[in-house]
Amino acid sequence: MIVTLTEVSKGRHGSALPPISAEFRSGRASLAVVETEQRPSVLGLIASGRMRPDAGTVAIDGAVDPRTLRQRVALVDAPEVNDPSSGVTVFGIVAEELMFAGRPSSPLATKRALSELEVEKWSRWTIGTVPAIVRIRLLTELAVMRDEVEGVVLTAPDRHGGDPAEWWNRANELAARGYAMLVIAGVASATALGSAADAPEESAADQTEADS
């Protein structure tokens, strides 16, 4: 699967998202760089077929097909969109995601899943208090439980703090399992990752901000 974003933007004169092009494909992790609180979520929504860009195109395997894109690409942890409430427990999040994935979600089934996901020790913790990499690992693993999911858009993992290499390594772990991975983060994280991020895509406005 290949998802290609070509000069997509949102808002008048790109106010919500300046023009940006990016591509992510099965078996590879890609990094897209945008700044400000709102833009990562806007880009994530567009890249996963959940928002129509005002300009530019989003294609999946060469076709503009938002419905298929939504089915096959999961949007994970987008601020103010689908990030879990900070007060919800890890147990509650796992139970809910099991239900959405069409899997048994009884307390016993949830406990079993917690063990398989290696987050038993965090089960009573609220998601807002677990270490950043535990959160990211859990939410991405829950996303790919759905059989139809072939790609993941991980949105603004850098806002949780920690070492960018941790979530970038996580993205590459999923890519090694065949998933198409797009991580959306800020300029500082891209700089910290350096060549490991393999020439990330960056919006024109964010490039200007970084150069100033």
Tab-separated table of N, CA and C in Angstrom, residues 29 37 39-40 64 83 90 103 107 110 113 120 138 141 149 177:
chain	number	residue	atom	x	y	z
A	29	ALA	N	8.728	3.459	7.535
A	29	ALA	CA	8.306	4.561	8.404
A	29	ALA	C	8.745	5.877	7.778
A	37	GLU	N	0.081	23.774	17.320
A	37	GLU	CA	-0.743	22.778	18.010
A	37	GLU	C	-1.755	22.118	17.085
A	39	ARG	N	-1.884	21.952	13.480
A	39	ARG	CA	-1.510	21.383	12.188
A	39	ARG	C	-1.250	19.881	12.194
A	40	PRO	N	-0.620	19.310	13.218
A	40	PRO	CA	-0.430	17.853	13.191
A	40	PRO	C	-1.744	17.083	13.071
A	64	VAL	N	-7.787	8.207	-5.761
A	64	VAL	CA	-8.343	9.090	-4.735
A	64	VAL	C	-9.608	8.418	-4.206
A	83	ASP	N	-7.395	11.463	20.599
A	83	ASP	CA	-6.519	11.113	21.713
A	83	ASP	C	-7.393	10.764	22.921
A	90	VAL	N	-5.740	2.595	31.568
A	90	VAL	CA	-5.238	1.715	30.517
A	90	VAL	C	-6.194	0.539	30.326
A	103	ARG	N	-13.414	-7.914	18.974
A	103	ARG	CA	-12.849	-8.996	19.779
A	103	ARG	C	-13.536	-9.039	21.143
A	107	PRO	N	-14.059	-8.445	31.105
A	107	PRO	CA	-12.923	-8.203	32.007
A	107	PRO	C	-11.830	-9.259	31.880
A	110	THR	N	-10.043	-8.729	28.600
A	110	THR	CA	-9.221	-7.523	28.685
A	110	THR	C	-7.947	-7.788	29.473
A	113	ALA	N	-5.611	-9.581	27.246
A	113	ALA	CA	-5.015	-8.672	26.266
A	113	ALA	C	-3.947	-7.789	26.901
A	120	GLU	N	0.293	-5.017	31.713
A	120	GLU	CA	-0.437	-5.388	32.930
A	120	GLU	C	-0.112	-4.459	34.098
A	138	LEU	N	1.263	1.195	23.224
A	138	LEU	CA	-0.066	0.634	23.462
A	138	LEU	C	-1.062	1.089	22.401
A	141	GLU	N	-0.385	-0.408	18.986
A	141	GLU	CA	-0.662	-1.845	18.951
A	141	GLU	C	-2.165	-2.103	18.920
A	149	VAL	N	-6.670	-2.834	8.974
A	149	VAL	CA	-5.665	-1.771	9.065
A	149	VAL	C	-4.329	-2.222	8.486
A	177	ARG	N	6.973	-4.992	10.433
A	177	ARG	CA	5.883	-5.972	10.396
A	177	ARG	C	4.991	-5.776	9.175
